[in-house]
Each structure stands twice: as C-alpha cells, then as structure tokens.
C-alpha cells in the first residue's frame, strides 16, 4: 500500500524490466472501511424541506428538452429554467433523484446529470464563482440528499447514468473538499472498490479520476492520496480480470499523477507504478494500451528527473508501438519522445548546458543516448503518409507526428542529427514513389532548426536548386506541398542579416522569387506554402539597410499576392489569409526605395475594403466570410499605415487618404464580428499614431466605438485591444484627449472593478491609466482619489507570490508591470506642475511596493526595468520630499545597486538615470 513500507515488497532493481519482473504484492485492505456507498434516501419531497414543485413533471420535461421538434424543445428548456430560478434546491434535488432512479428513461437520467453538472461549474471564472457560492449556501440537508443520490447512482447498471454521476460527484468534490466539507467522500468511494459487481468498481475508479482532475492536490491529505493510488494502481494491474475496470483505473491514474509527487519520490512506490503502467502498455486491449501511453506521456512531462531507471524498457515499448501498433497508440508512443524532447530543450535553454549540483533539474540526455536507434524509427514513420493529408487542415497522422518529433530531436541534439538523417534523404529524394520523395523532403525540412548554420549551410546550398526544381516540376502535389514548406523553413532559419554565409545571393534571388510566384498559382495547399516561403524570404531582408535584393521584384510580388487573394479557391486551406499575411510582411520589411509603391497600394486596399462594405444581403455563412475579409483588409491597412507613418517623408503623401480610411474603419464597426472589431481597432491605433494631434477631428464620431470596446467583457481580446488604442490616442492627442477622459476613466475603473472581465486585460488597463496621466498632466488630479486606491489595492495583491505556480508568477509580473507603468505615467505627468504636492501622500506606499517586490526576488527583467525607473520618477518628480524616504530605505539602495550591476543594458541604463535623479533629490 502506498505510503506504507511493506517488508515483503522487494526493492526493485534500478534496471527492472516490466516484461520479466513479477509485480510486488500490494496491500489492499485498510481498517476502518465505511459501509458501501450510502443510498439515496427515499425521503418524499413532501416531508423534506424541499417543497413538492414540478417533481412529477421533470422526467417529461427532460425528454421534451431533447425533442427534434424545436418548439417542444424550447418550451421544455424554458420550463426547466423557470423551475431552476423559482426553487433551486427543489430543482437540483429533482435532477439528482431523476439520475438515481432506475425506473426512469436513460435519456432523461443522463440529461438530468448534465444539467446538474452545469449548475455547479462554468468556463467563465466569474460565473463559476457564482455557482460555487450558490451551492455552498444551499441547505445542508438538501446537499446531503443530493450527494446520497449521486453516490447511489455509481452502482447503477446503466453506464451513462454511472458516468454522468461520476462527473457530478467530482464537481461537488471540487467545491466542497477545499472547504473541508464532505470528508467522508473518499472513504465511501474507496469502500466501493471492494464490492463484487465490476461495474461499481469501474464507476468508482472513474469518479476518483474525475475527482483528481477537479480537485487541487493540496485539498487531499497524503494519507488519502496513498489510499487512492493504492486502489487505482491495483485496478490497473494485469491481474484485474475486467478490462473496463482496468481502463477506468489507468484513466484515473492519468488524472492522479499530479497528486503523486511524494509517491514518485519513493523508489519502491515509483517502481511499482511504472511497472504497472508499462504492463498496461502491452495489454491486448487497444484502449488500455492507449490510456497507458497517455500516462507515460504525462509522466515524461511531470517526472522527467525520475525516469532514468526505466528508459531502456520504455524505449523498447515505445519502439514496438510505433512500428507495430494501431495508429492511435503509435501516435502516443511518438508523443512520449516529443515530450522528452520538450523537457530537455527547456532544461538546456534554461541552463545553457551548464549544470551544477545546485541546478533544479539535471538534463539526463535521454534523446542523445537513444539517438542512433530513435532516429531510424522516426524516419520510418515519415513513409506512412495518407493520400489526402495535404487537403485536410486539421490532419494528424503518424507521418506528421514522426516529422514533428524529428524536428524536436533536432532542436534537442543539434548537429548530431544531421549525419543520421542525410543518408535517408539521399536515398529517397529521387525515388519514383512519391511517398519516398515526400518523406525525404519532410525529413530535411524537419531538421533545419537546431543544427548550426555551419553544419547546414553547405547542405542547403547543394539542395536549393534541386528543391526549386521539384517545387515546379514534381508531378505529385504532396511532394510540392512539403517542398514549399521546407523552403520556408530554410528561409526562416538560415537566411537573414545575421548569417555569415548567405544562402540567397544575387545569382539565385531572381530564380527563387520566380519559382515562388509561379507556385502561388498551384493548387491551394501548395500556393499557401509558397506564400509562407515568400513571407520568410521577405523577413530575412528586414534589416538590410536602404536597399533590399527584393526591391526589383516588389511590384511583381505584390501583384501576385493580390491575384492570389482573388482566386475562386482562395478560401481553401487558409490561402487568402496566407497571401495577405505575406503581403503584410513584404510591406513591413520593405525599404525606402519602395515607399512610392507602398503608397500606391493604399487606394487599392481601400477599394477592396469599400467593395466588401457595399450593402448586399448575405447569408450567415457569407457574412462570416465577409467578416474574415474585413479583418484581413484592416490588418493590411494597419501595416501600411505603420510603414508610411514611420517617417515624415512618407507620412505626408499618406495623409491625403486619412479621412477616407477612417471613414472605412467606422463603417467596419457596424459589423458585429469580434475579429473585425479587433483588427479595425488596431488599425485605428496605428492611424492615431500617424496623425498625431490631427486625430482629434475623428474623436467625436469614433468615441462611441471606443466606449463599446471598453465595455466588451465577453470578447475580452477586443476590450484589451481597445485599452491599447486608448494609450495610442493619448500619445497622439496629448492634452486634446481631455474632453473624453471622464468617460474613458469611468469605464476603465469599472473594468478594473469587474470580476467578469478576463484577468489578462487588467494589467494593460493599469498601464493605460499611466498613458492618460502622462497625456493630461496635472488635470489627472480629479482622478487621483479613484485611481490611487485601486492601484494600492492591486499593488498589495501582487506584491507577494508565495506558493504561486509559474503561470501565476508570470501573470503577477504582468500585473506589477502595469501598476508600475501607471505610477510612472502619473509621476511624470505631474512633474514640473504646481500640483506635485498632491502625490506626496502616495509616495510611501509606492516605495513600500517597490521594496516588497524586490524582497520577493521573483521579478522578471521587464518589471525590474520599470520598477527602477519608477524609483527614479519618484525622486525626479517629488525631489527632496522623496529623497529622504529613498535614502532611509535599505532595500531601495540594494535594489539600485543590483540594477547598476545588471548584465541587461536597458536595466543598467535606467538604474544610472535613477541614481542621478536620487542624487539630485537628496542634494535638493
């Protein structure tokens, strides 16, 4: 039994083989078992605290809610909603009773369970919080009766009822266990495992799996974790005669792995878990093998550092699965090695290959050790293509998985992979069978990221002409598709101003452009990949100076891309999107030589957008496609505006179109699509930057759309983009934005107070407060009494990150940066005004915030740079009023010294300015 040292369990050899070693005995019995799951008490609704309302009608309503007749269905849904709103306890109890009642139809029982589940959980965080609070406030007797019904249903002979009940039990557990409620649940479930009917055991294991998915590991004590793992791993064992039970156990382990840190740190327990998983991976049942490999994939990510003793056996098992098993299992076996690669790439990037005894995780170099046998297995998979894989955007098969894994192996081991792959390429690249040619090309494209340019450049120089020829002349579209993709990879990783030996030269540039433009007339999937190759070709010339090798072909390239956007089949395989994205990159990376041609593109794109806005009646499908096109055209105009607005010389010619462009954007806002709204809003932000103070003339008409964007909680990306545009407008208009600030500030403060708005929008809102303060200066005075307390509250929340995971720390740093940018904007906005004294009362808190995040030692570089800048802003704006406080703060001095010695140039530069500002403040 996990957590119990058993004298009769041998310590397994570090190099055990799950195929040869017998499984150690696992103690199943533990004292104090509760009786089998409590039954749903037959308490009539009349005698319970729940009034008898509609209970007899629920079955029919649930059946009607699944009717093919729309009016019947809607009436039933409305009635159920009314029941829920009028008497929630009775509604939930009726659903649980329906689910538990063996005399009811299977369809009504299943829907009852699903509605019950949805009454406990939601995707939106604010809605989820409301549902949790609503459940917790229910009468304890009602909750007890509902839970009794749920547990009773786990022994139902109807599979759908059991499975649905398992999910609902887990949802309730997810709410109650963290509140220290329902302490008897795990004991009740564990006692079920020892009942004779296999279906009860299966349902209980399924419930334990869902429970582990719903509940945080810290809500279950280690003793219960040990007991759960004991029954789960026993259920997985080959000695378990019922495959449904075994499958449920393996799936439960998958969800329970996050609870098993202590068990994986114990050699004996880890050995046994790994043996049982490996045995399951060799089961005769496909579903069991698949679930076991999914466990191995998860173990690779979660417990990489514990895998050394088992890798020889895992390699044997995965190699066998890749070569011989059905595709679903083979895909997971490949995914195991992809996960190992991901872990090793992360470790090698974090430590740059320099490991010490203090390193958190050592790299075990599993991939490097397996390289000579792993690579041939992956190369074999590349020959297992499907005939129509290039037509299906969502296709995923063993050849694609193998190529993806090969690419990850290349990133993990670098140059070492090249000599192992090149013979395969050379042997197959000219074979008559298209599969061999495509596999060779795919192999080549897969290894272009990872190995050094010195290793790859000579090979690419030899291969380039061959590939250009294949792109136009190979008779098979699969081969051409993969060739175009591979050329894109060559241009992405081996072309650019940083390369010592350029692959693209004056001698071959024209041929490359000609071939890519020709391929853009091919079938959609090939044309799309050719656009992608051209995208990276243009990107490589981004920093080449005043003249680009692509300049002579600029007009021809632009015309070819516009032609692609008008193809009748441009909607297939994202071809139109690829063409516009490439056009944007060609414009973005163009030089001053082609500025006139970029300017000529403005009326062309404007006309395209105008034509799509002309009023014709469209079906919903056509309207969706039109919306996508609006988004693409707005995005294209945004890039052009940014390009031409970047210098006074090109901006002058562009400004003649500004009124018309703004008019088009305002018409686009009449469309209700979130994507269009987002793209048009981004483009307006660029236009505001280009127009500067002149943008003020558009504000009266545009403001209502700005306000709508700030109120768009549901499509929070739109809200986030709109917040960014407010910043752009502040920078463009400066104090001319003042007439609109009351409305903007009111909405921003509402957004910050809302628990409905996605948390990712809040850091940019804080930054935006700084933009507003910087634009209107001392006129921000009237907002201080609202903004500063909110900043202080957020600062206190974000100061400490004890116990937070990586994702939370990343978000907290984002929040800190937003708060600091707000403080910086406010301090700089009031500098040199007559009202700087208004900020003095807030200075101690700002300094305290800086001290606390310094003490936490988990700032990222961006926060560090912004924070040291705010310290300087305090001194610069408040002078001697802040100088004394800073001088008396030990952590401020330590923080400044740390930043002064930083290897990051921008942090060091900010720190040097801050040091001067503090010196001036103290001397003043």
mmCIF file of C-alpha atoms in Angstrom, residues 615-881:
data_model
loop_
_atom_site.group_PDB
_atom_site.id
_atom_site.type_symbol
_atom_site.label_atom_id
_atom_site.label_comp_id
_atom_site.label_asym_id
_atom_site.label_seq_id
_atom_site.Cartn_x
_atom_site.Cartn_y
_atom_site.Cartn_z
ATOM 1 C CA UNK A 615 -24.841 46.583 -48.893
ATOM 2 C CA UNK A 616 -25.886 43.243 -50.255
ATOM 3 C CA UNK A 617 -27.975 40.733 -48.361
ATOM 4 C CA UNK A 618 -25.761 37.902 -47.144
ATOM 5 C CA UNK A 619 -26.395 34.556 -45.525
ATOM 6 C CA UNK A 620 -24.822 33.974 -42.107
ATOM 7 C CA UNK A 621 -22.086 31.877 -43.743
ATOM 8 C CA UNK A 622 -21.348 34.598 -46.311
ATOM 9 C CA UNK A 623 -21.380 37.220 -43.566
ATOM 10 C CA UNK A 624 -18.781 35.227 -41.614
ATOM 11 C CA UNK A 625 -16.534 35.047 -44.695
ATOM 12 C CA UNK A 626 -17.045 38.745 -45.322
ATOM 13 C CA UNK A 627 -16.053 39.408 -41.707
ATOM 14 C CA UNK A 628 -12.820 37.461 -42.172
ATOM 15 C CA UNK A 629 -12.046 39.503 -45.286
ATOM 16 C CA UNK A 630 -12.734 42.762 -43.418
ATOM 17 C CA UNK A 631 -10.276 41.659 -40.750
ATOM 18 C CA UNK A 632 -7.583 40.817 -43.324
ATOM 19 C CA UNK A 633 -8.001 44.142 -45.150
ATOM 20 C CA UNK A 634 -7.974 46.179 -41.921
ATOM 21 C CA UNK A 635 -4.827 44.298 -40.891
ATOM 22 C CA UNK A 636 -3.222 45.096 -44.243
ATOM 23 C CA UNK A 637 -4.068 48.790 -43.927
ATOM 24 C CA UNK A 638 -2.661 48.814 -40.416
ATOM 25 C CA UNK A 639 0.729 47.552 -41.653
ATOM 26 C CA UNK A 640 0.739 50.112 -44.488
ATOM 27 C CA UNK A 641 -0.169 52.938 -42.067
ATOM 28 C CA UNK A 642 2.655 51.884 -39.716
ATOM 29 C CA UNK A 643 5.120 51.714 -42.598
ATOM 30 C CA UNK A 644 4.244 55.055 -44.172
ATOM 31 C CA UNK A 645 3.641 56.799 -40.851
ATOM 32 C CA UNK A 646 7.121 55.915 -39.551
ATOM 33 C CA UNK A 647 8.856 58.865 -41.254
ATOM 34 C CA UNK A 648 7.779 62.433 -42.054
ATOM 35 C CA UNK A 649 8.825 61.983 -45.646
ATOM 36 C CA UNK A 650 6.379 59.118 -46.366
ATOM 37 C CA UNK A 651 3.698 60.262 -43.922
ATOM 38 C CA UNK A 652 2.963 63.424 -45.897
ATOM 39 C CA UNK A 653 1.862 61.503 -49.001
ATOM 40 C CA UNK A 654 -0.209 59.076 -46.960
ATOM 41 C CA UNK A 655 -2.185 61.709 -45.022
ATOM 42 C CA UNK A 656 -4.256 62.575 -48.107
ATOM 43 C CA UNK A 657 -6.060 59.231 -47.568
ATOM 44 C CA UNK A 658 -6.541 59.529 -43.799
ATOM 45 C CA UNK A 659 -10.132 60.851 -43.857
ATOM 46 C CA UNK A 660 -11.298 58.157 -46.286
ATOM 47 C CA UNK A 661 -9.535 55.394 -44.365
ATOM 48 C CA UNK A 662 -11.073 56.495 -41.070
ATOM 49 C CA UNK A 663 -14.475 56.578 -42.773
ATOM 50 C CA UNK A 664 -13.999 52.975 -43.897
ATOM 51 C CA UNK A 665 -12.942 51.858 -40.418
ATOM 52 C CA UNK A 666 -16.028 53.475 -38.901
ATOM 53 C CA UNK A 667 -18.209 51.593 -41.399
ATOM 54 C CA UNK A 668 -16.455 48.354 -40.451
ATOM 55 C CA UNK A 669 -17.513 48.891 -36.828
ATOM 56 C CA UNK A 670 -21.123 48.485 -37.932
ATOM 57 C CA UNK A 671 -20.253 44.796 -38.431
ATOM 58 C CA UNK A 672 -20.711 42.768 -35.261
ATOM 59 C CA UNK A 673 -17.761 40.416 -35.688
ATOM 60 C CA UNK A 674 -15.279 40.467 -32.807
ATOM 61 C CA UNK A 675 -12.338 39.739 -35.128
ATOM 62 C CA UNK A 676 -13.212 42.649 -37.401
ATOM 63 C CA UNK A 677 -13.723 44.940 -34.430
ATOM 64 C CA UNK A 678 -10.298 43.927 -33.134
ATOM 65 C CA UNK A 679 -8.475 44.416 -36.461
ATOM 66 C CA UNK A 680 -10.182 47.747 -37.187
ATOM 67 C CA UNK A 681 -9.394 48.959 -33.660
ATOM 68 C CA UNK A 682 -5.712 48.045 -34.059
ATOM 69 C CA UNK A 683 -5.601 49.845 -37.400
ATOM 70 C CA UNK A 684 -7.160 52.966 -35.827
ATOM 71 C CA UNK A 685 -4.473 52.888 -33.138
ATOM 72 C CA UNK A 686 -1.843 52.990 -35.889
ATOM 73 C CA UNK A 687 -3.721 55.793 -37.660
ATOM 74 C CA UNK A 688 -3.842 57.818 -34.429
ATOM 75 C CA UNK A 689 -0.071 57.425 -34.054
ATOM 76 C CA UNK A 690 0.477 58.537 -37.660
ATOM 77 C CA UNK A 691 -1.947 61.504 -37.484
ATOM 78 C CA UNK A 692 -0.795 62.800 -34.103
ATOM 79 C CA UNK A 693 -2.864 65.752 -32.784
ATOM 80 C CA UNK A 694 -4.798 65.849 -36.077
ATOM 81 C CA UNK A 695 -6.595 62.662 -34.999
ATOM 82 C CA UNK A 696 -8.727 64.819 -32.675
ATOM 83 C CA UNK A 697 -11.140 65.577 -35.544
ATOM 84 C CA UNK A 698 -12.159 61.895 -35.667
ATOM 85 C CA UNK A 699 -12.857 61.546 -31.956
ATOM 86 C CA UNK A 700 -16.482 62.799 -31.827
ATOM 87 C CA UNK A 701 -17.614 60.035 -34.178
ATOM 88 C CA UNK A 702 -15.132 57.385 -33.040
ATOM 89 C CA UNK A 703 -15.618 57.785 -29.281
ATOM 90 C CA UNK A 704 -18.817 55.709 -29.106
ATOM 91 C CA UNK A 705 -16.983 52.735 -30.638
ATOM 92 C CA UNK A 706 -14.097 53.225 -28.237
ATOM 93 C CA UNK A 707 -16.549 53.088 -25.344
ATOM 94 C CA UNK A 708 -18.229 49.969 -26.791
ATOM 95 C CA UNK A 709 -14.847 48.261 -26.998
ATOM 96 C CA UNK A 710 -14.061 49.067 -23.367
ATOM 97 C CA UNK A 711 -17.434 47.600 -22.354
ATOM 98 C CA UNK A 712 -16.943 44.358 -24.296
ATOM 99 C CA UNK A 713 -16.299 41.942 -21.430
ATOM 100 C CA UNK A 714 -17.349 38.830 -23.329
ATOM 101 C CA UNK A 715 -14.907 39.260 -26.228
ATOM 102 C CA UNK A 716 -12.150 40.312 -23.891
ATOM 103 C CA UNK A 717 -9.495 40.411 -26.637
ATOM 104 C CA UNK A 718 -11.458 43.279 -28.188
ATOM 105 C CA UNK A 719 -11.514 45.032 -24.804
ATOM 106 C CA UNK A 720 -7.772 44.523 -24.416
ATOM 107 C CA UNK A 721 -7.025 45.908 -27.882
ATOM 108 C CA UNK A 722 -9.297 48.894 -27.198
ATOM 109 C CA UNK A 723 -7.386 49.648 -23.989
ATOM 110 C CA UNK A 724 -4.181 49.671 -26.074
ATOM 111 C CA UNK A 725 -5.783 52.064 -28.576
ATOM 112 C CA UNK A 726 -6.721 54.434 -25.737
ATOM 113 C CA UNK A 727 -2.990 54.568 -24.993
ATOM 114 C CA UNK A 728 -2.200 55.241 -28.674
ATOM 115 C CA UNK A 729 -4.767 58.069 -28.729
ATOM 116 C CA UNK A 730 -3.360 59.590 -25.522
ATOM 117 C CA UNK A 731 0.118 59.636 -27.024
ATOM 118 C CA UNK A 732 -1.225 61.145 -30.260
ATOM 119 C CA UNK A 733 -3.572 63.787 -28.827
ATOM 120 C CA UNK A 734 -1.823 64.563 -25.522
ATOM 121 C CA UNK A 735 -3.999 67.114 -23.667
ATOM 122 C CA UNK A 736 -6.534 67.226 -26.539
ATOM 123 C CA UNK A 737 -7.845 63.896 -25.184
ATOM 124 C CA UNK A 738 -9.063 65.682 -22.030
ATOM 125 C CA UNK A 739 -12.728 66.124 -23.141
ATOM 126 C CA UNK A 740 -13.078 62.332 -23.410
ATOM 127 C CA UNK A 741 -11.232 61.399 -20.218
ATOM 128 C CA UNK A 742 -14.233 61.375 -17.868
ATOM 129 C CA UNK A 743 -15.973 58.709 -19.932
ATOM 130 C CA UNK A 744 -12.779 56.713 -20.548
ATOM 131 C CA UNK A 745 -11.686 56.803 -16.894
ATOM 132 C CA UNK A 746 -15.169 55.824 -15.691
ATOM 133 C CA UNK A 747 -15.169 52.784 -17.963
ATOM 134 C CA UNK A 748 -11.574 51.780 -17.138
ATOM 135 C CA UNK A 749 -12.283 51.913 -13.400
ATOM 136 C CA UNK A 750 -15.445 49.842 -13.954
ATOM 137 C CA UNK A 751 -13.376 47.312 -15.884
ATOM 138 C CA UNK A 752 -10.863 47.059 -13.055
ATOM 139 C CA UNK A 753 -13.658 46.528 -10.513
ATOM 140 C CA UNK A 754 -15.401 43.835 -12.553
ATOM 141 C CA UNK A 755 -14.981 40.143 -11.791
ATOM 142 C CA UNK A 756 -16.476 39.358 -15.209
ATOM 143 C CA UNK A 757 -13.596 40.771 -17.235
ATOM 144 C CA UNK A 758 -10.792 38.331 -18.065
ATOM 145 C CA UNK A 759 -7.840 38.951 -15.793
ATOM 146 C CA UNK A 760 -5.408 39.345 -18.720
ATOM 147 C CA UNK A 761 -6.986 42.721 -19.593
ATOM 148 C CA UNK A 762 -6.292 44.285 -16.198
ATOM 149 C CA UNK A 763 -2.505 44.837 -16.450
ATOM 150 C CA UNK A 764 -2.870 46.862 -19.691
ATOM 151 C CA UNK A 765 -5.678 48.890 -18.070
ATOM 152 C CA UNK A 766 -3.295 49.951 -15.304
ATOM 153 C CA UNK A 767 -0.697 50.894 -17.938
ATOM 154 C CA UNK A 768 -3.404 52.879 -19.703
ATOM 155 C CA UNK A 769 -4.020 54.942 -16.549
ATOM 156 C CA UNK A 770 -0.384 55.987 -16.822
ATOM 157 C CA UNK A 771 -0.835 56.911 -20.501
ATOM 158 C CA UNK A 772 -3.821 59.128 -19.622
ATOM 159 C CA UNK A 773 -1.958 60.823 -16.750
ATOM 160 C CA UNK A 774 1.049 61.459 -18.987
ATOM 161 C CA UNK A 775 -1.192 62.986 -21.672
ATOM 162 C CA UNK A 776 -3.231 65.342 -19.462
ATOM 163 C CA UNK A 777 -0.667 66.081 -16.754
ATOM 164 C CA UNK A 778 -1.954 67.842 -13.656
ATOM 165 C CA UNK A 779 -5.531 67.620 -14.985
ATOM 166 C CA UNK A 780 -5.367 63.995 -13.792
ATOM 167 C CA UNK A 781 -5.873 65.475 -10.300
ATOM 168 C CA UNK A 782 -9.601 64.753 -10.234
ATOM 169 C CA UNK A 783 -8.992 61.056 -10.931
ATOM 170 C CA UNK A 784 -6.335 60.552 -8.230
ATOM 171 C CA UNK A 785 -8.867 59.835 -5.478
ATOM 172 C CA UNK A 786 -10.268 56.933 -7.560
ATOM 173 C CA UNK A 787 -7.176 55.621 -9.316
ATOM 174 C CA UNK A 788 -4.647 55.608 -6.474
ATOM 175 C CA UNK A 789 -6.621 53.430 -4.011
ATOM 176 C CA UNK A 790 -7.222 50.939 -6.805
ATOM 177 C CA UNK A 791 -3.526 50.912 -7.664
ATOM 178 C CA UNK A 792 -2.641 50.462 -3.993
ATOM 179 C CA UNK A 793 -5.019 47.511 -3.590
ATOM 180 C CA UNK A 794 -3.664 45.830 -6.725
ATOM 181 C CA UNK A 795 -0.098 46.522 -5.624
ATOM 182 C CA UNK A 796 -0.705 44.813 -2.265
ATOM 183 C CA UNK A 797 -2.220 41.791 -4.012
ATOM 184 C CA UNK A 798 0.639 41.473 -6.484
ATOM 185 C CA UNK A 799 3.472 42.090 -4.038
ATOM 186 C CA UNK A 800 3.630 38.517 -2.723
ATOM 187 C CA UNK A 801 3.694 35.303 -4.752
ATOM 188 C CA UNK A 802 4.415 32.655 -2.117
ATOM 189 C CA UNK A 803 3.202 29.262 -3.296
ATOM 190 C CA UNK A 804 2.233 30.510 -6.765
ATOM 191 C CA UNK A 805 2.884 28.363 -9.833
ATOM 192 C CA UNK A 806 4.835 29.577 -12.883
ATOM 193 C CA UNK A 807 1.716 30.740 -14.702
ATOM 194 C CA UNK A 808 0.560 32.773 -11.708
ATOM 195 C CA UNK A 809 4.013 34.308 -11.224
ATOM 196 C CA UNK A 810 4.049 35.303 -14.912
ATOM 197 C CA UNK A 811 0.616 36.940 -14.568
ATOM 198 C CA UNK A 812 1.629 38.646 -11.320
ATOM 199 C CA UNK A 813 4.688 40.135 -13.019
ATOM 200 C CA UNK A 814 2.459 41.364 -15.834
ATOM 201 C CA UNK A 815 0.172 42.971 -13.232
ATOM 202 C CA UNK A 816 3.117 44.521 -11.390
ATOM 203 C CA UNK A 817 4.427 45.996 -14.624
ATOM 204 C CA UNK A 818 1.035 47.535 -15.408
ATOM 205 C CA UNK A 819 0.834 49.068 -11.916
ATOM 206 C CA UNK A 820 4.379 50.411 -12.173
ATOM 207 C CA UNK A 821 3.681 51.925 -15.608
ATOM 208 C CA UNK A 822 0.626 53.640 -14.098
ATOM 209 C CA UNK A 823 2.715 55.090 -11.272
ATOM 210 C CA UNK A 824 5.394 56.158 -13.749
ATOM 211 C CA UNK A 825 2.870 57.939 -16.006
ATOM 212 C CA UNK A 826 1.237 59.692 -13.050
ATOM 213 C CA UNK A 827 4.576 60.829 -11.587
ATOM 214 C CA UNK A 828 5.887 62.038 -14.948
ATOM 215 C CA UNK A 829 2.544 63.700 -15.776
ATOM 216 C CA UNK A 830 2.682 65.832 -12.615
ATOM 217 C CA UNK A 831 6.390 66.671 -12.962
ATOM 218 C CA UNK A 832 7.089 70.414 -13.207
ATOM 219 C CA UNK A 833 3.437 71.195 -12.395
ATOM 220 C CA UNK A 834 2.220 73.263 -9.477
ATOM 221 C CA UNK A 835 0.421 70.259 -8.006
ATOM 222 C CA UNK A 836 3.205 67.754 -7.352
ATOM 223 C CA UNK A 837 2.469 68.007 -3.624
ATOM 224 C CA UNK A 838 -0.754 66.061 -4.269
ATOM 225 C CA UNK A 839 1.382 62.960 -4.850
ATOM 226 C CA UNK A 840 3.407 63.193 -1.630
ATOM 227 C CA UNK A 841 0.862 61.193 0.456
ATOM 228 C CA UNK A 842 1.154 58.306 -2.019
ATOM 229 C CA UNK A 843 4.962 58.180 -2.084
ATOM 230 C CA UNK A 844 5.416 55.911 1.000
ATOM 231 C CA UNK A 845 3.092 53.296 -0.478
ATOM 232 C CA UNK A 846 4.831 53.368 -3.877
ATOM 233 C CA UNK A 847 8.176 52.939 -2.124
ATOM 234 C CA UNK A 848 6.778 50.125 0.013
ATOM 235 C CA UNK A 849 5.528 48.380 -3.157
ATOM 236 C CA UNK A 850 8.990 48.648 -4.755
ATOM 237 C CA UNK A 851 10.593 47.291 -1.564
ATOM 238 C CA UNK A 852 8.192 44.343 -1.316
ATOM 239 C CA UNK A 853 8.619 43.153 -4.913
ATOM 240 C CA UNK A 854 12.391 43.483 -4.572
ATOM 241 C CA UNK A 855 12.325 41.330 -1.428
ATOM 242 C CA UNK A 856 10.235 38.666 -3.219
ATOM 243 C CA UNK A 857 13.111 38.095 -5.720
ATOM 244 C CA UNK A 858 10.815 36.870 -8.498
ATOM 245 C CA UNK A 859 10.716 39.936 -10.755
ATOM 246 C CA UNK A 860 11.300 39.369 -14.442
ATOM 247 C CA UNK A 861 13.605 41.752 -16.353
ATOM 248 C CA UNK A 862 10.745 43.912 -17.632
ATOM 249 C CA UNK A 863 9.391 44.513 -14.126
ATOM 250 C CA UNK A 864 12.906 45.210 -12.841
ATOM 251 C CA UNK A 865 13.487 47.846 -15.523
ATOM 252 C CA UNK A 866 10.095 49.505 -14.937
ATOM 253 C CA UNK A 867 10.498 49.352 -11.138
ATOM 254 C CA UNK A 868 13.918 51.009 -11.089
ATOM 255 C CA UNK A 869 12.518 53.641 -13.446
ATOM 256 C CA UNK A 870 9.643 54.360 -11.011
ATOM 257 C CA UNK A 871 12.160 54.797 -8.200
ATOM 258 C CA UNK A 872 13.830 57.431 -10.368
ATOM 259 C CA UNK A 873 10.468 59.028 -11.234
ATOM 260 C CA UNK A 874 9.691 59.355 -7.505
ATOM 261 C CA UNK A 875 12.934 61.205 -6.921
ATOM 262 C CA UNK A 876 12.677 63.241 -10.125
ATOM 263 C CA UNK A 877 9.099 64.449 -9.553
ATOM 264 C CA UNK A 878 8.962 64.829 -5.765
ATOM 265 C CA UNK A 879 12.572 65.932 -5.207
ATOM 266 C CA UNK A 880 13.599 66.235 -1.575
ATOM 267 C CA UNK A 881 10.159 65.028 -0.428
#
